[in-house]
Amino acid sequence: MKIKMRIMIFFFSIIMVNAQTLPVKIAGSAEDICMNPTISPNGELVAFTKAGYQGIWIFKFSDNSINQITDEIAAGFAMQWSPDSKFILSRPAYYDGPIRYNAVKIYYVETAEAVLLTDYRTKMPSLPKWSDYNEKAFIVTDNKPEIFSTGLTASQQQKQNLPGILVYITNDDKIGVTNIADNSNRIFEPIPGKKCMNLSLSPDMQRVAFEIYGGNLYSMKIDGTELTDLGKGYRAKWMADSQHLIYMITEDDGYQFTSSDIYTIKFDGTEKRNITNTTDKIELSPSASLINNKIVFEVFDEGAIYFMNLD
């Protein structure tokens, strides 16, 4: 009898684990492509875009509603949630004939109100990032941060643990660290002669993850120490514990993706885990919330976005 009970408990536990980790579709189809999902830090909202990165839509977990907050060109490419999950920072564009203009904007997700932080420019290679909680934003110009006031206000409690640094990819593809207090800059070239891309700063602001053009995924402390080769990987984002990364490993034939799965790994290269582990789907662009282990990603061959829990 005890053996039967143990067998039943074992199989029940497997069912529960599978139920917890089963991906759930949020939106999208081959006829209405949804892509590049980015989950809010509090895990309650998902921002995503559509084909060509045009427009931004907000999915709300509490009622499964979807609302569009802008239809601007390229707005969905560089989306970044504010730490309080109320605003999105982005770099929309427009064209005047063949000439492209970009600007930095903030979108209030509840009302779709937009605030323009910069003029529209023909040259803006940098993607905008938040600074000083949500009170400032910056882009990189001539290899140094160009900082803008957002007009937003953060409480002392929200700002109390901020280290007062800016971390970014320079215009010549190195890693820059600026101390806001004294405006000093340090530039790192982790792999000499190799360009860095897709930089991600950990929630505790102690480590970065980045890719090398044509090479592997790496992690490193912001002082340039503990450089660790994590192997093949793309578009890594930090998870809530500042210890683990979520990222994708893709294969292609030189023209299009042929396979892809979502993985997690610890910053030191241990605990690598295939989260999706499918052979019939191409999962891309993962993002994790900072309150729990809820993640979102896109399925390229479906034109859809999904969420799942890693608990």
Short mmCIF file of C-alpha atoms in Angstrom, two decimals:
data_model
loop_
_atom_site.label_atom_id
_atom_site.label_comp_id
_atom_site.label_asym_id
_atom_site.label_seq_id
_atom_site.Cartn_x
_atom_site.Cartn_y
_atom_site.Cartn_z
CA MET A 1 0.00 0.00 0.00
CA LYS A 2 2.83 2.37 0.89
CA ILE A 3 4.54 1.60 -2.44
CA LYS A 4 1.36 2.41 -4.34
CA MET A 5 0.97 5.65 -2.41
CA ARG A 6 4.55 6.68 -3.18
CA ILE A 7 4.03 5.94 -6.87
CA MET A 8 0.87 8.05 -6.88
CA ILE A 9 2.64 10.94 -5.14
CA PHE A 10 5.53 10.69 -7.61
CA PHE A 11 3.30 10.89 -10.66
CA PHE A 12 1.21 13.65 -9.10
CA SER A 13 4.36 15.70 -8.52
CA ILE A 14 5.34 15.27 -12.19
CA ILE A 15 1.90 16.46 -13.27
CA MET A 16 2.14 19.50 -11.01
CA VAL A 17 5.59 20.46 -12.32
CA ASN A 18 4.43 20.10 -15.92
CA ALA A 19 1.35 22.20 -15.17
CA GLN A 20 3.45 24.95 -13.63
CA THR A 21 5.88 25.15 -16.52
CA LEU A 22 3.48 24.73 -19.45
CA PRO A 23 3.75 27.81 -21.74
CA VAL A 24 0.55 29.83 -22.16
CA LYS A 25 -0.09 31.87 -25.29
CA ILE A 26 -0.71 35.59 -24.79
CA ALA A 27 -1.23 36.88 -28.33
CA GLY A 28 -0.24 36.59 -31.96
CA SER A 29 -0.59 34.44 -35.05
CA ALA A 30 0.87 34.06 -38.51
CA GLU A 31 -1.65 36.67 -39.70
CA ASP A 32 -1.05 39.04 -36.74
CA ILE A 33 2.61 38.69 -35.78
CA CYS A 34 3.46 39.61 -32.18
CA MET A 35 7.09 39.70 -31.07
CA ASN A 36 9.79 40.99 -28.71
CA PRO A 37 7.84 40.58 -25.43
CA THR A 38 9.26 42.39 -22.39
CA ILE A 39 7.77 41.64 -18.99
CA SER A 40 7.44 44.42 -16.40
CA PRO A 41 9.65 44.22 -13.30
CA ASN A 42 6.60 43.50 -11.10
CA GLY A 43 5.49 40.66 -13.39
CA GLU A 44 2.01 42.12 -13.95
CA LEU A 45 2.35 43.45 -17.51
CA VAL A 46 3.95 42.50 -20.81
CA ALA A 47 4.95 45.02 -23.46
CA PHE A 48 5.26 43.65 -26.99
CA THR A 49 5.39 44.86 -30.56
CA LYS A 50 4.35 43.65 -33.97
CA ALA A 51 6.01 42.98 -37.32
CA GLY A 52 8.81 45.42 -38.08
CA TYR A 53 8.89 46.54 -34.42
CA GLN A 54 6.08 48.97 -35.16
CA GLY A 55 3.96 50.03 -32.19
CA ILE A 56 3.79 48.96 -28.54
CA TRP A 57 1.00 46.92 -26.95
CA ILE A 58 0.48 46.17 -23.26
CA PHE A 59 -0.89 42.84 -22.01
CA LYS A 60 -2.27 42.80 -18.44
CA PHE A 61 -2.24 39.45 -16.59
CA SER A 62 -5.01 40.46 -14.17
CA ASP A 63 -7.72 40.59 -16.85
CA ASN A 64 -5.94 39.36 -20.03
CA SER A 65 -6.60 42.73 -21.68
CA ILE A 66 -4.43 44.13 -24.47
CA ASN A 67 -4.09 47.87 -25.17
CA GLN A 68 -2.01 49.71 -27.73
CA ILE A 69 -0.06 52.72 -26.43
CA THR A 70 1.66 53.81 -29.67
CA ASP A 71 1.83 52.90 -33.34
CA GLU A 72 5.18 54.59 -34.01
CA ILE A 73 7.82 53.00 -36.20
CA ALA A 74 10.59 51.16 -34.30
CA ALA A 75 9.04 51.94 -30.91
CA GLY A 76 8.95 48.23 -30.10
CA PHE A 77 12.65 47.62 -30.70
CA ALA A 78 14.27 49.35 -27.74
CA MET A 79 11.51 49.11 -25.11
CA GLN A 80 12.68 49.33 -21.51
CA TRP A 81 10.37 49.24 -18.48
CA SER A 82 10.84 51.74 -15.68
CA PRO A 83 11.71 50.13 -12.31
CA ASP A 84 8.20 50.89 -10.99
CA SER A 85 6.54 49.21 -14.03
CA LYS A 86 4.56 52.37 -14.89
CA PHE A 87 6.47 53.72 -17.90
CA ILE A 88 8.27 52.50 -21.00
CA LEU A 89 11.34 54.18 -22.44
CA SER A 90 11.96 53.77 -26.16
CA ARG A 91 13.46 55.17 -29.35
CA PRO A 92 10.72 55.62 -31.99
CA ALA A 93 11.46 56.75 -35.54
CA TYR A 94 9.93 58.39 -38.56
CA TYR A 95 11.08 58.78 -42.16
CA ASP A 96 11.27 61.89 -44.28
CA GLY A 97 11.80 60.29 -47.67
CA PRO A 98 14.85 58.03 -47.30
CA ILE A 99 16.09 59.84 -44.16
CA ARG A 100 15.38 58.27 -40.78
CA TYR A 101 14.91 60.35 -37.62
CA ASN A 102 14.98 58.97 -34.06
CA ALA A 103 14.06 60.42 -30.69
CA VAL A 104 13.84 59.29 -27.05
CA LYS A 105 10.33 59.03 -25.63
CA ILE A 106 8.60 57.89 -22.45
CA TYR A 107 5.16 56.24 -22.61
CA TYR A 108 2.81 56.07 -19.63
CA VAL A 109 1.27 52.61 -19.89
CA GLU A 110 -2.04 53.47 -18.20
CA THR A 111 -2.96 56.44 -20.37
CA ALA A 112 -0.70 56.03 -23.45
CA GLU A 113 0.51 59.59 -22.86
CA ALA A 114 3.94 60.17 -24.43
CA VAL A 115 6.68 62.57 -23.37
CA LEU A 116 9.41 63.52 -25.83
CA LEU A 117 12.83 63.74 -24.13
CA THR A 118 14.92 64.67 -27.16
CA ASP A 119 14.47 66.22 -30.55
CA TYR A 120 14.31 63.91 -33.56
CA ARG A 121 17.82 63.31 -34.92
CA THR A 122 19.29 61.68 -37.98
CA LYS A 123 22.04 60.04 -35.89
CA MET A 124 21.13 58.15 -32.74
CA PRO A 125 22.95 54.79 -32.72
CA SER A 126 22.51 54.29 -28.97
CA LEU A 127 19.46 52.76 -27.28
CA PRO A 128 18.03 54.74 -24.32
CA LYS A 129 18.30 53.51 -20.73
CA TRP A 130 16.88 54.63 -17.38
CA SER A 131 19.04 56.30 -14.74
CA ASP A 132 18.56 57.51 -11.15
CA TYR A 133 15.61 55.09 -10.83
CA ASN A 134 13.21 56.83 -13.25
CA GLU A 135 14.22 60.48 -12.87
CA LYS A 136 16.69 60.46 -15.74
CA ALA A 137 17.35 58.65 -19.00
CA PHE A 138 20.44 58.56 -21.17
CA ILE A 139 21.84 57.61 -24.54
CA VAL A 140 25.50 57.32 -25.53
CA THR A 141 26.88 60.13 -27.68
CA ASP A 142 30.57 60.33 -28.62
CA ASN A 143 31.26 57.40 -26.26
CA LYS A 144 29.82 59.19 -23.21
CA PRO A 145 26.35 59.29 -21.62
CA GLU A 146 24.06 62.11 -22.69
CA ILE A 147 21.63 62.46 -19.80
CA PHE A 148 18.07 63.84 -19.87
CA SER A 149 15.63 64.66 -17.10
CA THR A 150 12.42 62.64 -17.43
CA GLY A 151 10.23 64.88 -15.29
CA LEU A 152 9.37 61.88 -13.11
CA THR A 153 10.00 61.72 -9.38
CA ALA A 154 11.21 58.76 -7.32
CA SER A 155 11.06 58.43 -3.55
CA GLN A 156 14.16 58.29 -1.38
CA GLN A 157 13.32 54.67 -0.60
CA GLN A 158 13.25 53.81 -4.30
CA LYS A 159 16.63 55.46 -4.86
CA GLN A 160 18.40 54.49 -1.66
CA ASN A 161 20.25 51.43 -2.96
CA LEU A 162 21.26 52.83 -6.34
CA PRO A 163 25.06 52.79 -6.81
CA GLY A 164 25.20 55.96 -8.92
CA ILE A 165 26.68 54.43 -12.05
CA LEU A 166 25.76 54.17 -15.71
CA VAL A 167 26.73 51.05 -17.65
CA TYR A 168 26.49 50.98 -21.44
CA ILE A 169 27.92 49.95 -24.79
CA THR A 170 30.07 52.73 -26.22
CA ASN A 171 29.72 53.93 -29.80
CA ASP A 172 32.81 51.89 -30.67
CA ASP A 173 31.33 48.73 -29.11
CA LYS A 174 33.20 48.55 -25.82
CA ILE A 175 31.72 48.55 -22.30
CA GLY A 176 31.57 51.90 -20.51
CA VAL A 177 31.00 52.56 -16.81
CA THR A 178 30.38 56.14 -15.67
CA ASN A 179 30.37 57.26 -12.05
CA ILE A 180 27.66 59.91 -11.85
CA ALA A 181 29.09 61.55 -8.71
CA ASP A 182 32.40 62.58 -10.25
CA ASN A 183 31.58 61.98 -13.94
CA SER A 184 34.56 59.64 -14.27
CA ASN A 185 34.55 57.01 -17.00
CA ARG A 186 36.07 53.57 -17.32
CA ILE A 187 36.13 51.74 -20.65
CA PHE A 188 36.53 47.96 -20.86
CA GLU A 189 37.44 45.84 -23.85
CA PRO A 190 36.88 42.38 -22.35
CA ILE A 191 38.13 40.48 -25.39
CA PRO A 192 40.83 42.61 -27.05
CA GLY A 193 39.94 43.50 -30.61
CA LYS A 194 36.38 42.13 -30.31
CA LYS A 195 33.18 44.18 -30.29
CA CYS A 196 30.56 43.87 -27.52
CA MET A 197 26.79 43.90 -27.99
CA ASN A 198 23.46 43.20 -26.22
CA LEU A 199 24.63 44.38 -22.80
CA SER A 200 22.45 43.52 -19.79
CA LEU A 201 23.02 44.88 -16.26
CA SER A 202 22.05 42.71 -13.28
CA PRO A 203 19.29 44.00 -10.94
CA ASP A 204 21.85 44.50 -8.15
CA MET A 205 24.05 46.42 -10.63
CA GLN A 206 27.10 44.31 -9.84
CA ARG A 207 27.49 42.31 -13.05
CA VAL A 208 26.89 42.55 -16.77
CA ALA A 209 26.19 39.99 -19.46
CA PHE A 210 27.06 40.66 -23.08
CA GLU A 211 27.82 39.02 -26.40
CA ILE A 212 30.89 39.28 -28.58
CA TYR A 213 30.20 39.90 -32.27
CA GLY A 214 30.55 36.52 -33.95
CA GLY A 215 31.43 34.93 -30.60
CA ASN A 216 30.04 33.73 -27.29
CA LEU A 217 28.02 35.05 -24.38
CA TYR A 218 29.98 36.37 -21.37
CA SER A 219 29.40 37.62 -17.83
CA MET A 220 31.64 40.04 -15.94
CA LYS A 221 31.65 42.19 -12.81
CA ILE A 222 31.26 45.90 -13.56
CA ASP A 223 34.84 46.50 -12.41
CA GLY A 224 36.07 44.30 -15.25
CA THR A 225 36.93 41.26 -13.12
CA GLU A 226 35.58 37.69 -13.17
CA LEU A 227 35.13 37.56 -16.94
CA THR A 228 33.41 34.23 -17.69
CA ASP A 229 32.76 32.61 -21.06
CA LEU A 230 29.23 31.16 -20.98
CA GLY A 231 29.42 29.55 -24.41
CA LYS A 232 27.04 30.13 -27.27
CA GLY A 233 24.08 32.34 -26.38
CA TYR A 234 22.12 35.41 -27.45
CA ARG A 235 20.06 38.27 -25.97
CA ALA A 236 20.68 37.36 -22.34
CA LYS A 237 18.65 39.07 -19.61
CA TRP A 238 19.21 38.83 -15.87
CA MET A 239 16.74 37.10 -13.61
CA ALA A 240 15.49 38.40 -10.27
CA ASP A 241 18.28 36.91 -8.13
CA SER A 242 21.09 38.66 -10.07
CA GLN A 243 22.71 35.22 -10.21
CA HIS A 244 21.08 33.66 -13.25
CA LEU A 245 20.56 34.67 -16.86
CA ILE A 246 17.83 33.75 -19.30
CA TYR A 247 18.81 33.66 -22.96
CA MET A 248 18.38 31.82 -26.25
CA ILE A 249 20.56 29.49 -28.28
CA THR A 250 19.68 29.57 -31.96
CA GLU A 251 20.67 27.76 -35.12
CA ASP A 252 20.26 29.07 -38.66
CA ASP A 253 21.05 28.20 -42.25
CA GLY A 254 22.49 31.59 -43.08
CA TYR A 255 19.10 33.00 -44.06
CA GLN A 256 16.62 32.14 -41.31
CA PHE A 257 16.32 30.44 -37.94
CA THR A 258 16.15 26.66 -38.10
CA SER A 259 15.87 26.01 -34.34
CA SER A 260 16.02 27.79 -31.00
CA ASP A 261 15.42 27.11 -27.32
CA ILE A 262 15.33 29.22 -24.16
CA TYR A 263 17.97 28.50 -21.51
CA THR A 264 18.93 29.67 -18.03
CA ILE A 265 22.46 29.65 -16.64
CA LYS A 266 24.28 30.94 -13.58
CA PHE A 267 26.75 33.80 -14.06
CA ASP A 268 29.69 31.46 -13.45
CA GLY A 269 28.63 29.07 -16.21
CA THR A 270 27.09 26.41 -13.97
CA GLU A 271 23.45 25.26 -13.72
CA LYS A 272 22.76 25.51 -17.44
CA ARG A 273 19.19 24.42 -18.16
CA ASN A 274 17.08 24.12 -21.31
CA ILE A 275 13.72 25.65 -20.35
CA THR A 276 11.70 25.07 -23.51
CA ASN A 277 13.46 22.03 -24.98
CA THR A 278 11.32 21.63 -28.09
CA THR A 279 12.06 20.33 -31.56
CA ASP A 280 9.02 21.75 -33.36
CA LYS A 281 9.10 25.39 -32.17
CA ILE A 282 11.56 28.27 -32.49
CA GLU A 283 11.52 30.17 -29.17
CA LEU A 284 13.24 33.57 -29.08
CA SER A 285 13.65 36.82 -27.10
CA PRO A 286 13.15 35.75 -23.46
CA SER A 287 12.45 38.20 -20.64
CA ALA A 288 12.01 37.55 -16.90
CA SER A 289 10.19 39.54 -14.21
CA LEU A 290 12.04 40.73 -11.10
CA ILE A 291 9.39 39.77 -8.54
CA ASN A 292 8.98 36.10 -9.43
CA ASN A 293 10.22 33.64 -12.00
CA LYS A 294 7.58 34.44 -14.59
CA ILE A 295 9.09 34.61 -18.08
CA VAL A 296 7.88 35.57 -21.55
CA PHE A 297 9.22 34.78 -25.01
CA GLU A 298 8.18 34.69 -28.66
CA VAL A 299 7.67 31.67 -30.88
CA PHE A 300 9.05 32.77 -34.21
CA ASP A 301 7.34 30.22 -36.45
CA GLU A 302 3.92 31.00 -34.91
CA GLY A 303 4.17 34.79 -34.74
CA ALA A 304 3.02 34.49 -31.14
CA ILE A 305 4.20 35.36 -27.62
CA TYR A 306 3.94 33.12 -24.54
CA PHE A 307 4.49 33.23 -20.79
CA MET A 308 5.38 30.49 -18.32
CA ASN A 309 6.35 30.10 -14.66
CA LEU A 310 9.65 28.58 -13.62
CA ASP A 311 8.57 27.81 -10.04
#
